[in-house]
Tab-separated table of C-alpha atoms in Angstrom:
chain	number	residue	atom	x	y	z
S	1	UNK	CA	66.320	47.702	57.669
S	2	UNK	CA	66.997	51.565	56.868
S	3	UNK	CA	64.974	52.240	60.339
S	4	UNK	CA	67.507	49.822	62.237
S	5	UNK	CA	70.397	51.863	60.254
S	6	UNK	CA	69.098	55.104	61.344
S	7	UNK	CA	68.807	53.653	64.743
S	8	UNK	CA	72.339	52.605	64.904
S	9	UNK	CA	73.893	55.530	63.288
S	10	UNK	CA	71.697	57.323	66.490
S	11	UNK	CA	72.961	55.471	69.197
S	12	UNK	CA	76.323	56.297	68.010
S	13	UNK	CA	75.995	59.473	67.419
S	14	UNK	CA	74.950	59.673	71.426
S	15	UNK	CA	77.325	57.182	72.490
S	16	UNK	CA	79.763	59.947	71.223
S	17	UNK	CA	78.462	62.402	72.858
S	18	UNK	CA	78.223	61.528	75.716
S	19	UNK	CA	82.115	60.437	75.935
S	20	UNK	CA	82.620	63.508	74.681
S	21	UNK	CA	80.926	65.167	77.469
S	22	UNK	CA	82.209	63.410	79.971
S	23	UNK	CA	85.708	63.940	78.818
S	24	UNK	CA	85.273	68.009	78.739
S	25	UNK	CA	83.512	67.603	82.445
S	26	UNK	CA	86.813	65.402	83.314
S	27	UNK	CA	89.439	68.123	82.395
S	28	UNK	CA	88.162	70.962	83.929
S	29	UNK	CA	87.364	68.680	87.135
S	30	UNK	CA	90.841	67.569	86.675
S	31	UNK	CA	92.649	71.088	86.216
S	32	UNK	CA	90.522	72.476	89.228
S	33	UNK	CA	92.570	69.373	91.286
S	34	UNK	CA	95.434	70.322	89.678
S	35	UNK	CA	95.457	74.279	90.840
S	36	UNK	CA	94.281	73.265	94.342
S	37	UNK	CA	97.130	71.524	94.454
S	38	UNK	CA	99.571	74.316	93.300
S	39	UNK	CA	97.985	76.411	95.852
S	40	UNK	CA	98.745	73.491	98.752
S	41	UNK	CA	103.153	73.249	98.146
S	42	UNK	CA	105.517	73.513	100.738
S	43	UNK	CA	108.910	72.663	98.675
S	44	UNK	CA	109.727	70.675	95.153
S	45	UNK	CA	112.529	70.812	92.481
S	46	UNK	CA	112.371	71.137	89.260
S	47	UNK	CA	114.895	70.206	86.009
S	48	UNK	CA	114.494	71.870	82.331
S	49	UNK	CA	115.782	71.417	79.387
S	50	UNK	CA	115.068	73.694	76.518
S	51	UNK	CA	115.979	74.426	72.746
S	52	UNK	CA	115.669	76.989	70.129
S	53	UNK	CA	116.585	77.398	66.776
S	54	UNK	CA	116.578	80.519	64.853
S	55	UNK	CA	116.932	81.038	61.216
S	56	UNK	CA	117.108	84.060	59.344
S	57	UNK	CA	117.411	84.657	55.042
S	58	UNK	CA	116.702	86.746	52.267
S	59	UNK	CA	118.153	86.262	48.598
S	60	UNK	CA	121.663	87.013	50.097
S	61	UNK	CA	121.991	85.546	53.618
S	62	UNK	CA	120.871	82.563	55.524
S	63	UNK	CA	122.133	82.518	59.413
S	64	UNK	CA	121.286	80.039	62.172
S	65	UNK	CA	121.571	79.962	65.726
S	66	UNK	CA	121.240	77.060	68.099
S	67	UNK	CA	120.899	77.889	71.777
S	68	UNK	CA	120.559	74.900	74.698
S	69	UNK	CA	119.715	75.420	77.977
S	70	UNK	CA	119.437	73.136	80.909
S	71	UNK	CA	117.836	74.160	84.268
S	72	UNK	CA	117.659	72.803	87.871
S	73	UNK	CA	115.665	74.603	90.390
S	74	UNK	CA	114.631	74.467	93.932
S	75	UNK	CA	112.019	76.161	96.351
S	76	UNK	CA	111.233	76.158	99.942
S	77	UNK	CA	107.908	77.563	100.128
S	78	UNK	CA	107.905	77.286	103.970
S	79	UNK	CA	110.968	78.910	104.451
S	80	UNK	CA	110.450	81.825	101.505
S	81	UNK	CA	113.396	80.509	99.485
S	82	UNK	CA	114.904	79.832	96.224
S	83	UNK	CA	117.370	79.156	94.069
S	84	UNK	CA	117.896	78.075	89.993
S	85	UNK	CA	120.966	77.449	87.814
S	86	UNK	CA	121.059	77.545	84.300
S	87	UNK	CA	123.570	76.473	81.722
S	88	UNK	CA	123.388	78.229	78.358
S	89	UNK	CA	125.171	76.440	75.076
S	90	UNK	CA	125.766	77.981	71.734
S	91	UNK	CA	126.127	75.233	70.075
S	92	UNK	CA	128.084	76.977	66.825
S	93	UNK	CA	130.733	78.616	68.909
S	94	UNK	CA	130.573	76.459	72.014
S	95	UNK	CA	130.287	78.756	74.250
S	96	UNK	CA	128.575	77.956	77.578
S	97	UNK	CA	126.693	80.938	79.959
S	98	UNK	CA	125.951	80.204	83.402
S	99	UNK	CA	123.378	82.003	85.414
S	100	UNK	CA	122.634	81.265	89.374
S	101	UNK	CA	119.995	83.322	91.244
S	102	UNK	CA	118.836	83.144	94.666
S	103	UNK	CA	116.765	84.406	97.005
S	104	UNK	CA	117.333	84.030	100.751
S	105	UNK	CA	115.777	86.025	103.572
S	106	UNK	CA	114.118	88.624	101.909
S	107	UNK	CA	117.186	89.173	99.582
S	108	UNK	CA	117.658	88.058	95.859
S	109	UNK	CA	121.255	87.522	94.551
S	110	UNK	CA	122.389	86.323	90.784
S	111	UNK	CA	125.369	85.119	89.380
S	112	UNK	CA	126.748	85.274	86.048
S	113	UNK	CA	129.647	83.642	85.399
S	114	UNK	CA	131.452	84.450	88.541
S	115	UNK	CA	130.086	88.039	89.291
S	116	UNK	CA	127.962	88.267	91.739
S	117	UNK	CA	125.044	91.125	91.775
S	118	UNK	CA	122.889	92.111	94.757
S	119	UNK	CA	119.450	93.074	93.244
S	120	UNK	CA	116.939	95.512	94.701
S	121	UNK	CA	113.951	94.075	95.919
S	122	UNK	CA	110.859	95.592	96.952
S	123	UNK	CA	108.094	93.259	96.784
S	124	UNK	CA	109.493	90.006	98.203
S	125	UNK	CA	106.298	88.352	97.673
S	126	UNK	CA	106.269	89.332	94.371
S	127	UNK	CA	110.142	87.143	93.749
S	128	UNK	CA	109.466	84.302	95.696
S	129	UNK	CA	106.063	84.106	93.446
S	130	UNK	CA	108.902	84.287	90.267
S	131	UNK	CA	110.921	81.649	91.690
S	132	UNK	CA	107.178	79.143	92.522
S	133	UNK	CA	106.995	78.248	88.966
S	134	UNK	CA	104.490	75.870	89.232
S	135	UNK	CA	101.210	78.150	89.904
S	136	UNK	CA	102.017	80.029	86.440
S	137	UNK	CA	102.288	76.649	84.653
S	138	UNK	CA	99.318	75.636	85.926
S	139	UNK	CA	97.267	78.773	85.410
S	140	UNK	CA	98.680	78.598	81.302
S	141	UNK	CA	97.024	75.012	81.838
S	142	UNK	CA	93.928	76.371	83.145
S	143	UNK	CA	93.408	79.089	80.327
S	144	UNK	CA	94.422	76.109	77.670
S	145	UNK	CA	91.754	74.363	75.531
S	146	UNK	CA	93.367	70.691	76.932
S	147	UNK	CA	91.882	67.467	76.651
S	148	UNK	CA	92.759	63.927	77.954
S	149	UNK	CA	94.091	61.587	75.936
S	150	UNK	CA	95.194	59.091	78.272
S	151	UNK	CA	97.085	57.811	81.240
S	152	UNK	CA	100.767	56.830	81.136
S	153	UNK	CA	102.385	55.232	83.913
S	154	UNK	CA	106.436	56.663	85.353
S	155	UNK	CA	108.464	55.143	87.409
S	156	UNK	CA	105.062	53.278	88.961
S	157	UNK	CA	103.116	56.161	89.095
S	158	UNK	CA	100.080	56.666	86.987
S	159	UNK	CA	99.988	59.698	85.405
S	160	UNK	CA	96.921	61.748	83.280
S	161	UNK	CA	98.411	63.031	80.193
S	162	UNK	CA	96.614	66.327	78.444
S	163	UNK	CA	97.534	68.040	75.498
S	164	UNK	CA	96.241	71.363	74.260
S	165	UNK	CA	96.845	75.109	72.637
S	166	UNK	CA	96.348	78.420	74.941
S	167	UNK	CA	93.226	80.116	74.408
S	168	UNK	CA	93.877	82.646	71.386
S	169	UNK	CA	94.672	86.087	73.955
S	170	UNK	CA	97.376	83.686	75.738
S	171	UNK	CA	98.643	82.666	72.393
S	172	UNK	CA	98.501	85.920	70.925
S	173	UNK	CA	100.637	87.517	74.153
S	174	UNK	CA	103.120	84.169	73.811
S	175	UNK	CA	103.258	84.957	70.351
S	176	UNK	CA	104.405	88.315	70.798
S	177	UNK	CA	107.105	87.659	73.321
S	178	UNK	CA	108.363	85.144	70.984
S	179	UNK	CA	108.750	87.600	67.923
S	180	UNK	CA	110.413	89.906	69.992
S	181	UNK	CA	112.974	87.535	71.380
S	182	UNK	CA	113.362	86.569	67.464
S	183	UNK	CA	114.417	90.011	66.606
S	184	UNK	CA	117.325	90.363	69.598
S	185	UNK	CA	119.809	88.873	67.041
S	186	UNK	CA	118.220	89.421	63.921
S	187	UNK	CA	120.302	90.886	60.765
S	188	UNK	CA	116.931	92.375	60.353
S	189	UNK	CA	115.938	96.054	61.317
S	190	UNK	CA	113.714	95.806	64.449
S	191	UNK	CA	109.938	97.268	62.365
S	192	UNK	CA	108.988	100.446	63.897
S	193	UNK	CA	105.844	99.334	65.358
S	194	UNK	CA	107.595	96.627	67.490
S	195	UNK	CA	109.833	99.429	68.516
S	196	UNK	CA	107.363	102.133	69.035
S	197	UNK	CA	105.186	99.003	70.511
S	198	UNK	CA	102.049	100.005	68.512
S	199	UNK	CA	102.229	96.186	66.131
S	200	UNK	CA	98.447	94.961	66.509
S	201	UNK	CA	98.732	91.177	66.143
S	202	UNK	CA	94.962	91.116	65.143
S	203	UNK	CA	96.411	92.863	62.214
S	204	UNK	CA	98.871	90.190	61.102
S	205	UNK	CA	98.664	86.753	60.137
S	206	UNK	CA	101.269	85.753	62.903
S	207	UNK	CA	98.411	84.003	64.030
S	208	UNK	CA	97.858	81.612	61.346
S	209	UNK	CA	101.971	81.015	60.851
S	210	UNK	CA	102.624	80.173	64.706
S	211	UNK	CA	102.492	76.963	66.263
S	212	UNK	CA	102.071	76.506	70.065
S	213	UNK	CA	101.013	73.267	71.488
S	214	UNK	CA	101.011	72.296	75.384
S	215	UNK	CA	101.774	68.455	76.571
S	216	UNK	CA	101.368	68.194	80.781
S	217	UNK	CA	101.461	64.958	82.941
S	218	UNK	CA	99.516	65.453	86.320
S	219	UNK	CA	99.971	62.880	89.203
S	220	UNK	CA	96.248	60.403	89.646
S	221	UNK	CA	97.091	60.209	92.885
S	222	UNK	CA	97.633	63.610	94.431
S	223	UNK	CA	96.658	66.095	91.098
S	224	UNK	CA	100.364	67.866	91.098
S	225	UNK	CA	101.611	68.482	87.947
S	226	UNK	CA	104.992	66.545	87.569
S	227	UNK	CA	105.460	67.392	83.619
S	228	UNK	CA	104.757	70.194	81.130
S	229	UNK	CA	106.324	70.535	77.569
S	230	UNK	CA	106.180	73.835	75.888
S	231	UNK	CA	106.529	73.720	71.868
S	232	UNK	CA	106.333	76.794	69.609
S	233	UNK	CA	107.120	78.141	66.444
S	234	UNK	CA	106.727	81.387	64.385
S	235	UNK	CA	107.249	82.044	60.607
S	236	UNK	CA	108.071	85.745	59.599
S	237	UNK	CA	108.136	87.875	56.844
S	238	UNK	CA	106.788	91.492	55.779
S	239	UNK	CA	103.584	90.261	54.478
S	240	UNK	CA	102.838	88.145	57.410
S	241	UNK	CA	103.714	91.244	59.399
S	242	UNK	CA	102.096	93.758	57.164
S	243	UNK	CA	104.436	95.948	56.998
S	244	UNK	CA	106.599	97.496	53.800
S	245	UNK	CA	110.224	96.116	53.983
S	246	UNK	CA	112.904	94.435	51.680
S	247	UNK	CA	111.688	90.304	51.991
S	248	UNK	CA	113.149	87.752	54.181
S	249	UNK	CA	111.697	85.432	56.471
S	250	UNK	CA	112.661	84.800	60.010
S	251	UNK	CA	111.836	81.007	61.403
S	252	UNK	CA	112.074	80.516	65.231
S	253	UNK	CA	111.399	77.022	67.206
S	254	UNK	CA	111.541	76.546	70.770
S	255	UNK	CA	110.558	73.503	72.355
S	256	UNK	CA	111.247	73.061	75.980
S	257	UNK	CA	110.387	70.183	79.173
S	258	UNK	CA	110.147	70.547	82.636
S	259	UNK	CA	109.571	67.734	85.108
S	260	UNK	CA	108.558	68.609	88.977
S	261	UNK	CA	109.877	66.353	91.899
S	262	UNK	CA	110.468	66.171	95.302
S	263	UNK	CA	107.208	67.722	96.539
S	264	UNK	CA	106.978	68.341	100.233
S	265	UNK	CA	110.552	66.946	100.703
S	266	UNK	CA	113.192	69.281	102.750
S	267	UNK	CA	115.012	71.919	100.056
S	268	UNK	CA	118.608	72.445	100.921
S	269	UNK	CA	119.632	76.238	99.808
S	270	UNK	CA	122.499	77.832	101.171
S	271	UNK	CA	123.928	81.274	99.392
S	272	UNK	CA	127.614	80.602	98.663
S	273	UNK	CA	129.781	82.842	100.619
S	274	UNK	CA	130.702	84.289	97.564
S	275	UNK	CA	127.868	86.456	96.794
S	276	UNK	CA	128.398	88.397	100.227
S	277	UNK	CA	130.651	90.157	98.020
S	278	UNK	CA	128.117	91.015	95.301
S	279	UNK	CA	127.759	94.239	93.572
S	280	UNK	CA	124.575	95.924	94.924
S	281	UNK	CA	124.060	97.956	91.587
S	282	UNK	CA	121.515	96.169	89.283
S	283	UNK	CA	122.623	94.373	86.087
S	284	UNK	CA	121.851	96.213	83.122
S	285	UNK	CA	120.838	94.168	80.176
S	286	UNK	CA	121.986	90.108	79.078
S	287	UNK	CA	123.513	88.392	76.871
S	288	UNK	CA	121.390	88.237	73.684
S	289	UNK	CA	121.172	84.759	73.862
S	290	UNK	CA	119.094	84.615	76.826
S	291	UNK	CA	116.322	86.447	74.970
S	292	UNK	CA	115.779	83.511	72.594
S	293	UNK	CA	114.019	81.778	75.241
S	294	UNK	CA	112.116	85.285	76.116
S	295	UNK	CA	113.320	86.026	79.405
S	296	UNK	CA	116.884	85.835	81.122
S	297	UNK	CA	115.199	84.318	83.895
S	298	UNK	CA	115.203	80.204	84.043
């Protein structure tokens, strides 16, 4: 009887695996179909919707900010165009930013508010690869540790869903970016070694109090990826940054979803008349509010 046990216990052990294996053979087969298929687009759209929080205290203060953004996006591949629009909410005061850019024969044009700027380009390859989102998604997919964990079916599609965390330099540069954008609005004095940019993250345990966890739905039938949720959040305080200072902790959150459609289906963009009067000097800085998400860009 304790042979047949040991047997068992065996079998299962194998039976394991070898699911296991299969699985880890599946997801790399799968993102290899997956950046194929960012390499192969001629035009898609995309819509995002993103939130962070930020909350800063010490024994005397406690502040919060809630930011909102929604963003719709196009690109014509084919054609070498773009365009995005976003709509930024501060959900205390109210107060909504807009931001349009666009980039049309070799030319790249934003809008904030209603001003118009005319921005220098030099590399047009270089912006129309900005305004292609979906290679860089994929590539944070491809230098993820993802696994399946099932198939969902959308609007009668059947879909592979894979969660995962980047691999730790990935994390450790998103990590970064996201302390910084922390600090844009912080009653906090920016530490000297993120100002001097000398902070070794392998010296802190920003590591251990961050949180960054990847959700992405790629199509069964064609590989593309249609959905990719971004959630993150970071803890701060001196000791977790080793560094001498008064206490107080800074929290930061931001979750955000985008969901691809359209693919290979005509992309309408037409630059408004309006910018023909832009400004052809380049905008200097943003409102701080953009920086929460990292980047003024969509």
């Amino acid at each position: 009887m304790k042979s047949k046990r040991i047997l068992i216990m065996l079998i299962a052990i194998f039976v394991v695996s070898m699911v296991a294996s299969a699985q880890e053979a599946n997801i790399q087969q799968l993102k290899q179909t997956t950046e194929n298929s960012a390499k192969n687009l001629t035009s898609y759209t995309y819509s995002r919707s993103a939130e962070s929080m930020l909350i800063y205290s010490n024994n005397t203060l406690r502040k919060e900010y809630d930011v909102y953004k929604t963003t719709m996006g196009k690109v014509d591949l084919v054609n070498k165009k773009g365009w995005w629009g976003s709509n930024l909410t501060d959900e205390e005061t109210g107060d909504v930013l807009t931001w349009e850019g666009y980039f049309i024969n070799g030319s790249e044009y934003w809008k904030e508010s209603m001003n118009w700027t005319s921005l220098n380009v030099t590399d047009t390859a270089q912006v129309l690869q900005a305004y292609n989102e979906i290679p860089g998604q994929v590539n944070l997919i491809k230098y993820s540790n993802m696994k399946i964990v099932g198939m969902e079916k959308m609007q009668g599609e059947d879909y592979y869903k894979i969660t995962g965390s980047p691999i730790p330099s990935i994390y450790s540069g998103m990590t970064g970016l996201q302390l910084l954008a922390a600090y844009f609005p912080s009653p906090f004095a920016l530490p000297d070694k993120l100002k001097n940019g000398t902070l070794d993250i392998s010296n802190t345990s920003l590591m251990n109090n961050s949180r960054i966890t990847l959700a992405a739905w790629i199509s069964k039938n064609d590989s593309t990826l249609r959905r990719l949720d971004i959630n993150s959040s970071l803890t701060v305080t001196p000791k977790i940054l080793n560094i001498s200072s008064p206490d107080f902790k800074i929290m930061s959150t931001i979750n955000e979803s985008t969901v691809y459609r359209n693919f290979g289906s005509p992309a309408k963009i037409l630059l408004p008349k309006d910018a023909q009067n832009a400004s052809t000097s380049r905008m200097i800085g943003a409102n701080w509010r953009w920086a929460l998400f990292g980047s003024i860009r969509p």
